[in-house]
Amino acid sequence: MTVARRARLRRGGTAVLDVCVVAALYYGSARLGLLQPLVRGQVTPLWPPTGVAVAGLLLRGPRVWPGIALGALLTNVSLGPSGWAVLVIATGNTVAPVCSYLLLRHAGFRTELDRRRDVLALIFLGAFAGTLISATTGSATLALSRAVTAFWPTWWVWWTGDAMGVLVVTPVLLVLRSARWPKNVPAARWAEVLLLVAATVGVGLLETGRTPLLFLGFPLLIWAAFRFQLAGAAPCALAVSIFAVLSAVRGAGPFAGHDLLTRMITLQAFNGSSSFTALLVAAAVCERDATQKEIARACAQLAGMMAKVTAVGHHTPPPDAADTGSDGKPGERPSGPP
């Protein structure tokens, strides 16, 4: 077997493994998302599979789209009202993240999310634009098959659920891709991490209570973004959003006494604002740190250049004394026979 053939087999095996992993993650996250359905047992206010699909495309490339299609098909087989409806919904759920991926790549998106332009691209292109396809296809299919009677509430929940999946799940997966166990971290830093986790859980419990205290999540998001950048902002935004979803599904806190559409507007406005705040602050801090490093590097280079110039000046020999005349005037030689 030639080296080229072995390389092709290795690449093919890696591609098959990537497809299987994406399909498994899509299906597993779908089962988690279906724990809190709002419409017909299959439309939820937070749909993690869309975030998994977009992250898989960004990290492993467009070759993993069959895994998205397989995961979407397996998820909807037991949910769809008919065979043709399952195929149409699965197709929309596959095409939507692929379109989000293409839009992000066209915008020059970087998976590090260390620039504000990347955050804005993820929000408006990856989350809001691409997911219009799956929401429209799925809601129209359910309406045509008479599985639901209210198109616009279903469409709103579907679209915002997919969009929130991209906003809160995709950044977490991008962080996990490059996560490394920190070394030589002081004990005070670990104490701050534990304090942030405890505060997030405490605020989450308050969010799911009767008192409308959703706004308490914003100081936590800003704290996590300033101190830990994307590694802290993304998980914190996911946790705050999950607690808000639980509160909305139960009709507690600020969601009490409202119909489905009003609750979804309130919920997704909060989730969108919290994710936007966390990711944008984290990106701004990353840009600030990068600028400070560039300034420090430029100052170090300038200091090195000045040191070299000073060293050359110290080693330059003085003018030749033979070029000075006897009367002290330069350029004149004493008279006399040669």
CSV table of C-alpha atoms in Angstrom, one decimal:
chain,number,residue,atom,x,y,z
A,1,MET,CA,0.0,0.0,0.0
A,2,THR,CA,1.5,3.3,-1.1
A,3,VAL,CA,1.9,6.2,1.2
A,4,ALA,CA,-0.6,8.3,-0.7
A,5,ARG,CA,-3.2,5.6,-0.4
A,6,ARG,CA,-2.7,5.3,3.3
A,7,ALA,CA,-3.0,9.0,3.6
A,8,ARG,CA,-6.3,9.0,1.7
A,9,LEU,CA,-7.7,6.2,3.9
A,10,ARG,CA,-6.6,8.1,7.0
A,11,ARG,CA,-8.4,11.2,5.8
A,12,GLY,CA,-11.5,9.2,4.9
A,13,GLY,CA,-11.6,7.6,8.3
A,14,THR,CA,-11.2,10.9,10.0
A,15,ALA,CA,-14.0,12.4,7.9
A,16,VAL,CA,-16.3,9.5,8.8
A,17,LEU,CA,-15.5,9.8,12.5
A,18,ASP,CA,-16.2,13.6,12.4
A,19,VAL,CA,-19.6,12.9,10.8
A,20,CYS,CA,-20.5,10.3,13.4
A,21,VAL,CA,-19.4,12.6,16.3
A,22,VAL,CA,-21.4,15.5,15.0
A,23,ALA,CA,-24.5,13.3,14.5
A,24,ALA,CA,-24.2,11.9,18.0
A,25,LEU,CA,-23.8,15.4,19.5
A,26,TYR,CA,-26.6,16.7,17.5
A,27,TYR,CA,-29.0,14.0,18.6
A,28,GLY,CA,-27.9,14.1,22.2
A,29,SER,CA,-28.3,17.9,22.5
A,30,ALA,CA,-31.7,17.6,20.8
A,31,ARG,CA,-32.9,15.2,23.5
A,32,LEU,CA,-31.8,17.7,26.1
A,33,GLY,CA,-33.5,20.6,24.3
A,34,LEU,CA,-36.7,18.6,24.1
A,35,LEU,CA,-37.0,18.5,27.8
A,36,GLN,CA,-38.5,22.0,27.8
A,37,PRO,CA,-40.9,22.0,24.7
A,38,LEU,CA,-43.4,24.8,24.2
A,39,VAL,CA,-45.1,23.9,20.9
A,40,ARG,CA,-46.3,20.4,20.0
A,41,GLY,CA,-43.6,18.8,22.0
A,42,GLN,CA,-40.8,19.7,19.5
A,43,VAL,CA,-40.4,23.5,19.4
A,44,THR,CA,-38.3,24.8,22.3
A,45,PRO,CA,-37.1,28.2,23.3
A,46,LEU,CA,-33.5,27.0,23.3
A,47,TRP,CA,-32.4,24.5,20.6
A,48,PRO,CA,-28.8,23.4,21.3
A,49,PRO,CA,-28.4,21.2,18.1
A,50,THR,CA,-28.2,24.3,15.9
A,51,GLY,CA,-25.3,25.6,18.0
A,52,VAL,CA,-23.7,22.2,17.8
A,53,ALA,CA,-24.1,22.1,14.0
A,54,VAL,CA,-22.6,25.6,13.5
A,55,ALA,CA,-19.7,24.8,15.8
A,56,GLY,CA,-19.0,21.5,14.0
A,57,LEU,CA,-18.9,23.3,10.6
A,58,LEU,CA,-16.6,26.0,11.9
A,59,LEU,CA,-14.2,23.6,13.5
A,60,ARG,CA,-14.3,20.6,11.1
A,61,GLY,CA,-15.4,22.2,7.9
A,62,PRO,CA,-18.4,21.6,5.5
A,63,ARG,CA,-17.6,17.9,5.2
A,64,VAL,CA,-19.6,17.2,8.4
A,65,TRP,CA,-22.9,18.3,7.0
A,66,PRO,CA,-24.1,14.6,6.6
A,67,GLY,CA,-23.7,14.3,10.4
A,68,ILE,CA,-26.0,17.2,10.8
A,69,ALA,CA,-28.5,15.7,8.4
A,70,LEU,CA,-28.4,12.3,10.1
A,71,GLY,CA,-28.8,13.8,13.6
A,72,ALA,CA,-31.7,16.0,12.4
A,73,LEU,CA,-33.4,13.0,10.7
A,74,LEU,CA,-33.0,10.8,13.8
A,75,THR,CA,-34.4,13.6,16.0
A,76,ASN,CA,-37.5,14.3,13.9
A,77,VAL,CA,-38.5,10.7,13.1
A,78,SER,CA,-40.4,10.3,16.3
A,79,LEU,CA,-41.7,13.9,16.3
A,80,GLY,CA,-42.9,14.7,12.7
A,81,PRO,CA,-46.5,14.3,11.8
A,82,SER,CA,-45.7,12.4,8.6
A,83,GLY,CA,-42.8,11.0,6.6
A,84,TRP,CA,-42.6,13.9,4.1
A,85,ALA,CA,-42.8,16.4,7.0
A,86,VAL,CA,-39.9,14.7,8.7
A,87,LEU,CA,-37.8,15.0,5.5
A,88,VAL,CA,-38.6,18.6,5.0
A,89,ILE,CA,-37.9,19.6,8.6
A,90,ALA,CA,-34.7,17.7,8.6
A,91,THR,CA,-33.6,19.4,5.4
A,92,GLY,CA,-34.3,22.8,6.8
A,93,ASN,CA,-32.4,22.0,10.0
A,94,THR,CA,-29.4,21.0,7.8
A,95,VAL,CA,-29.5,23.8,5.4
A,96,ALA,CA,-29.8,26.5,8.1
A,97,PRO,CA,-26.5,25.9,9.9
A,98,VAL,CA,-24.7,25.4,6.6
A,99,CYS,CA,-25.9,28.9,5.4
A,100,SER,CA,-24.8,30.3,8.8
A,101,TYR,CA,-21.4,28.8,8.3
A,102,LEU,CA,-21.1,30.2,4.7
A,103,LEU,CA,-22.1,33.7,5.9
A,104,LEU,CA,-19.6,33.6,8.7
A,105,ARG,CA,-16.8,32.4,6.4
A,106,HIS,CA,-17.7,35.1,3.9
A,107,ALA,CA,-17.4,37.7,6.7
A,108,GLY,CA,-13.9,36.5,7.7
A,109,PHE,CA,-15.1,35.0,11.0
A,110,ARG,CA,-12.4,33.8,13.4
A,111,THR,CA,-13.2,31.0,15.9
A,112,GLU,CA,-11.2,32.7,18.6
A,113,LEU,CA,-14.0,35.3,19.0
A,114,ASP,CA,-11.3,37.8,20.0
A,115,ARG,CA,-12.6,40.7,17.8
A,116,ARG,CA,-15.8,42.7,18.1
A,117,ARG,CA,-16.5,42.1,14.4
A,118,ASP,CA,-16.5,38.3,15.0
A,119,VAL,CA,-19.1,38.7,17.8
A,120,LEU,CA,-21.3,40.9,15.6
A,121,ALA,CA,-21.0,38.4,12.7
A,122,LEU,CA,-22.0,35.5,15.0
A,123,ILE,CA,-25.0,37.3,16.3
A,124,PHE,CA,-26.4,38.8,13.1
A,125,LEU,CA,-25.2,36.4,10.4
A,126,GLY,CA,-24.8,33.1,12.3
A,127,ALA,CA,-27.7,33.3,14.7
A,128,PHE,CA,-30.3,35.7,13.3
A,129,ALA,CA,-29.9,35.3,9.5
A,130,GLY,CA,-29.1,31.6,8.9
A,131,THR,CA,-31.7,30.3,11.3
A,132,LEU,CA,-34.6,32.0,9.4
A,133,ILE,CA,-34.4,29.0,7.0
A,134,SER,CA,-35.1,26.3,9.6
A,135,ALA,CA,-37.8,28.3,11.4
A,136,THR,CA,-39.7,29.1,8.2
A,137,THR,CA,-39.4,25.6,6.8
A,138,GLY,CA,-40.3,23.8,10.0
A,139,SER,CA,-43.2,26.1,11.0
A,140,ALA,CA,-44.7,26.1,7.4
A,141,THR,CA,-44.4,22.3,7.3
A,142,LEU,CA,-46.2,21.9,10.7
A,143,ALA,CA,-48.9,24.4,9.5
A,144,LEU,CA,-49.4,22.6,6.2
A,145,SER,CA,-49.7,19.2,7.9
A,146,ARG,CA,-52.2,20.8,10.4
A,147,ALA,CA,-50.0,19.8,13.3
A,148,VAL,CA,-50.2,23.4,14.6
A,149,THR,CA,-52.8,26.1,14.0
A,150,ALA,CA,-50.9,29.2,15.1
A,151,PHE,CA,-48.1,29.8,12.5
A,152,TRP,CA,-46.5,33.0,13.9
A,153,PRO,CA,-46.1,31.9,17.5
A,154,THR,CA,-44.6,28.6,16.3
A,155,TRP,CA,-42.3,30.5,13.9
A,156,TRP,CA,-41.2,32.9,16.6
A,157,VAL,CA,-40.4,30.2,19.1
A,158,TRP,CA,-38.6,28.1,16.5
A,159,TRP,CA,-36.5,31.0,15.1
A,160,THR,CA,-35.5,32.4,18.5
A,161,GLY,CA,-34.8,28.9,19.8
A,162,ASP,CA,-32.4,28.2,16.9
A,163,ALA,CA,-30.8,31.6,17.2
A,164,MET,CA,-30.2,31.2,20.9
A,165,GLY,CA,-28.7,27.8,20.3
A,166,VAL,CA,-26.1,29.5,18.1
A,167,LEU,CA,-25.5,32.4,20.5
A,168,VAL,CA,-25.1,30.5,23.7
A,169,VAL,CA,-23.9,27.0,22.6
A,170,THR,CA,-21.5,27.7,19.7
A,171,PRO,CA,-19.2,30.0,21.8
A,172,VAL,CA,-19.0,27.4,24.5
A,173,LEU,CA,-17.9,24.7,22.0
A,174,LEU,CA,-15.4,27.0,20.5
A,175,VAL,CA,-13.9,27.6,23.9
A,176,LEU,CA,-13.8,23.9,24.7
A,177,ARG,CA,-11.9,23.3,21.5
A,178,SER,CA,-8.9,25.3,22.6
A,179,ALA,CA,-9.3,24.7,26.4
A,180,ARG,CA,-6.2,23.8,28.3
A,181,TRP,CA,-5.7,23.1,32.0
A,182,PRO,CA,-4.1,26.2,33.4
A,183,LYS,CA,-0.7,26.0,35.1
A,184,ASN,CA,0.8,28.0,37.9
A,185,VAL,CA,-2.5,29.7,38.7
A,186,PRO,CA,-2.6,31.4,42.1
A,187,ALA,CA,-5.1,30.3,44.7
A,188,ALA,CA,-6.8,33.6,44.6
A,189,ARG,CA,-7.7,33.0,40.9
A,190,TRP,CA,-9.2,29.7,41.7
A,191,ALA,CA,-11.2,31.3,44.5
A,192,GLU,CA,-12.5,33.9,42.1
A,193,VAL,CA,-13.6,31.1,39.7
A,194,LEU,CA,-15.5,29.3,42.5
A,195,LEU,CA,-17.1,32.5,43.7
A,196,LEU,CA,-18.3,33.3,40.1
A,197,VAL,CA,-19.8,29.8,39.8
A,198,ALA,CA,-21.5,30.1,43.1
A,199,ALA,CA,-22.9,33.6,42.3
A,200,THR,CA,-24.2,32.3,38.9
A,201,VAL,CA,-26.0,29.4,40.5
A,202,GLY,CA,-27.5,31.7,43.1
A,203,VAL,CA,-28.7,34.3,40.6
A,204,GLY,CA,-30.1,31.4,38.5
A,205,LEU,CA,-32.2,30.2,41.4
A,206,LEU,CA,-33.5,33.8,41.9
A,207,GLU,CA,-34.3,34.0,38.2
A,208,THR,CA,-36.5,30.9,38.4
A,209,GLY,CA,-38.4,32.3,41.5
A,210,ARG,CA,-41.4,34.5,41.7
A,211,THR,CA,-39.5,37.8,41.9
A,212,PRO,CA,-38.6,39.3,38.5
A,213,LEU,CA,-34.8,39.5,39.0
A,214,LEU,CA,-33.5,38.6,35.5
A,215,PHE,CA,-31.3,41.8,35.5
A,216,LEU,CA,-29.0,40.4,38.2
A,217,GLY,CA,-27.4,38.2,35.5
A,218,PHE,CA,-25.7,41.2,33.8
A,219,PRO,CA,-23.2,42.0,36.5
A,220,LEU,CA,-22.1,38.4,36.4
A,221,LEU,CA,-21.7,38.4,32.7
A,222,ILE,CA,-19.6,41.6,32.8
A,223,TRP,CA,-17.5,40.2,35.6
A,224,ALA,CA,-16.8,36.9,33.8
A,225,ALA,CA,-16.0,38.7,30.5
A,226,PHE,CA,-13.6,41.2,32.1
A,227,ARG,CA,-11.7,38.7,34.3
A,228,PHE,CA,-11.8,35.5,32.1
A,229,GLN,CA,-12.6,36.8,28.6
A,230,LEU,CA,-14.4,34.3,26.4
A,231,ALA,CA,-13.5,31.3,28.6
A,232,GLY,CA,-15.7,32.8,31.3
A,233,ALA,CA,-18.2,34.8,29.4
A,234,ALA,CA,-19.5,32.0,27.2
A,235,PRO,CA,-20.3,29.4,29.9
A,236,CYS,CA,-21.8,32.2,32.1
A,237,ALA,CA,-24.0,33.3,29.3
A,238,LEU,CA,-25.1,29.7,28.7
A,239,ALA,CA,-26.0,29.2,32.4
A,240,VAL,CA,-27.9,32.5,32.7
A,241,SER,CA,-29.9,31.7,29.5
A,242,ILE,CA,-30.8,28.1,30.8
A,243,PHE,CA,-32.1,29.5,34.0
A,244,ALA,CA,-34.1,32.1,32.1
A,245,VAL,CA,-35.6,29.4,29.9
A,246,LEU,CA,-36.6,27.4,32.9
A,247,SER,CA,-38.3,30.5,34.3
A,248,ALA,CA,-40.2,31.2,31.1
A,249,VAL,CA,-41.4,27.6,30.7
A,250,ARG,CA,-42.7,27.6,34.2
A,251,GLY,CA,-44.3,31.0,33.8
A,252,ALA,CA,-42.4,32.4,36.8
A,253,GLY,CA,-41.0,35.8,37.6
A,254,PRO,CA,-41.4,38.3,34.8
A,255,PHE,CA,-43.0,35.6,32.6
A,256,ALA,CA,-46.0,35.1,34.9
A,257,GLY,CA,-49.4,36.0,33.5
A,258,HIS,CA,-48.4,36.4,29.9
A,259,ASP,CA,-49.3,34.4,26.8
A,260,LEU,CA,-46.8,32.3,24.8
A,261,LEU,CA,-45.7,35.0,22.3
A,262,THR,CA,-45.2,37.7,25.0
A,263,ARG,CA,-43.1,35.2,27.1
A,264,MET,CA,-41.0,34.3,24.1
A,265,ILE,CA,-40.3,37.9,23.2
A,266,THR,CA,-39.3,38.7,26.7
A,267,LEU,CA,-37.2,35.6,27.0
A,268,GLN,CA,-35.3,36.0,23.8
A,269,ALA,CA,-34.8,39.7,24.3
A,270,PHE,CA,-33.1,38.9,27.6
A,271,ASN,CA,-31.1,36.0,26.2
A,272,GLY,CA,-30.0,38.0,23.2
A,273,SER,CA,-29.0,41.0,25.3
A,274,SER,CA,-27.1,38.8,27.8
A,275,SER,CA,-25.2,37.0,25.1
A,276,PHE,CA,-24.4,40.2,23.2
A,277,THR,CA,-23.2,41.8,26.4
A,278,ALA,CA,-21.0,38.9,27.5
A,279,LEU,CA,-19.4,38.2,24.1
A,280,LEU,CA,-18.9,41.9,23.1
A,281,VAL,CA,-17.2,42.8,26.5
A,282,ALA,CA,-15.0,39.7,26.2
A,283,ALA,CA,-14.0,40.6,22.7
A,284,ALA,CA,-13.3,44.2,23.7
A,285,VAL,CA,-11.1,43.1,26.6
A,286,CYS,CA,-9.2,40.8,24.2
A,287,GLU,CA,-8.6,43.6,21.7
A,288,ARG,CA,-7.4,45.8,24.5
A,289,ASP,CA,-4.9,43.2,25.7
A,290,ALA,CA,-3.7,42.6,22.1
A,291,THR,CA,-3.2,46.4,21.7
A,292,GLN,CA,-1.2,46.6,24.9
A,293,LYS,CA,1.0,43.8,23.8
A,294,GLU,CA,1.6,45.5,20.5
A,295,ILE,CA,2.5,48.7,22.2
A,296,ALA,CA,4.9,46.9,24.6
A,297,ARG,CA,6.5,45.0,21.7
A,298,ALA,CA,7.0,48.3,19.8
A,299,CYS,CA,8.5,50.0,22.8
A,300,ALA,CA,10.9,47.1,23.3
A,301,GLN,CA,12.0,47.3,19.7
A,302,LEU,CA,12.5,51.0,19.9
A,303,ALA,CA,14.5,50.7,23.1
A,304,GLY,CA,16.7,48.1,21.4
A,305,MET,CA,17.3,50.3,18.4
A,306,MET,CA,18.2,53.3,20.7
A,307,ALA,CA,20.7,51.0,22.6
A,308,LYS,CA,22.4,50.0,19.3
A,309,VAL,CA,22.6,53.7,18.2
A,310,THR,CA,24.1,54.7,21.5
A,311,ALA,CA,26.6,51.9,21.4
A,312,VAL,CA,27.8,52.8,17.9
A,313,GLY,CA,28.2,56.5,19.0
A,314,HIS,CA,30.4,55.5,21.9
A,315,HIS,CA,32.8,53.5,19.6
A,316,THR,CA,33.2,56.2,16.9
A,317,PRO,CA,36.9,57.4,16.9
A,318,PRO,CA,37.6,61.2,17.3
A,319,PRO,CA,38.8,63.3,14.4
A,320,ASP,CA,42.5,62.8,13.3
A,321,ALA,CA,44.8,65.4,15.1
A,322,ALA,CA,47.1,65.5,12.0
A,323,ASP,CA,44.4,67.4,10.1
A,324,THR,CA,44.8,70.4,12.5
A,325,GLY,CA,47.4,73.1,11.8
A,326,SER,CA,50.0,74.4,14.2
A,327,ASP,CA,48.0,77.5,14.8
A,328,GLY,CA,45.0,75.4,15.7
A,329,LYS,CA,43.1,76.1,12.4
A,330,PRO,CA,41.9,72.9,10.8
A,331,GLY,CA,42.9,72.1,7.3
A,332,GLU,CA,46.3,74.1,7.3
A,333,ARG,CA,49.7,72.5,7.4
A,334,PRO,CA,52.9,74.3,8.7
A,335,SER,CA,55.1,75.9,6.0
A,336,GLY,CA,58.6,74.7,5.1
A,337,PRO,CA,60.4,72.4,2.7
A,338,PRO,CA,58.7,69.1,2.1
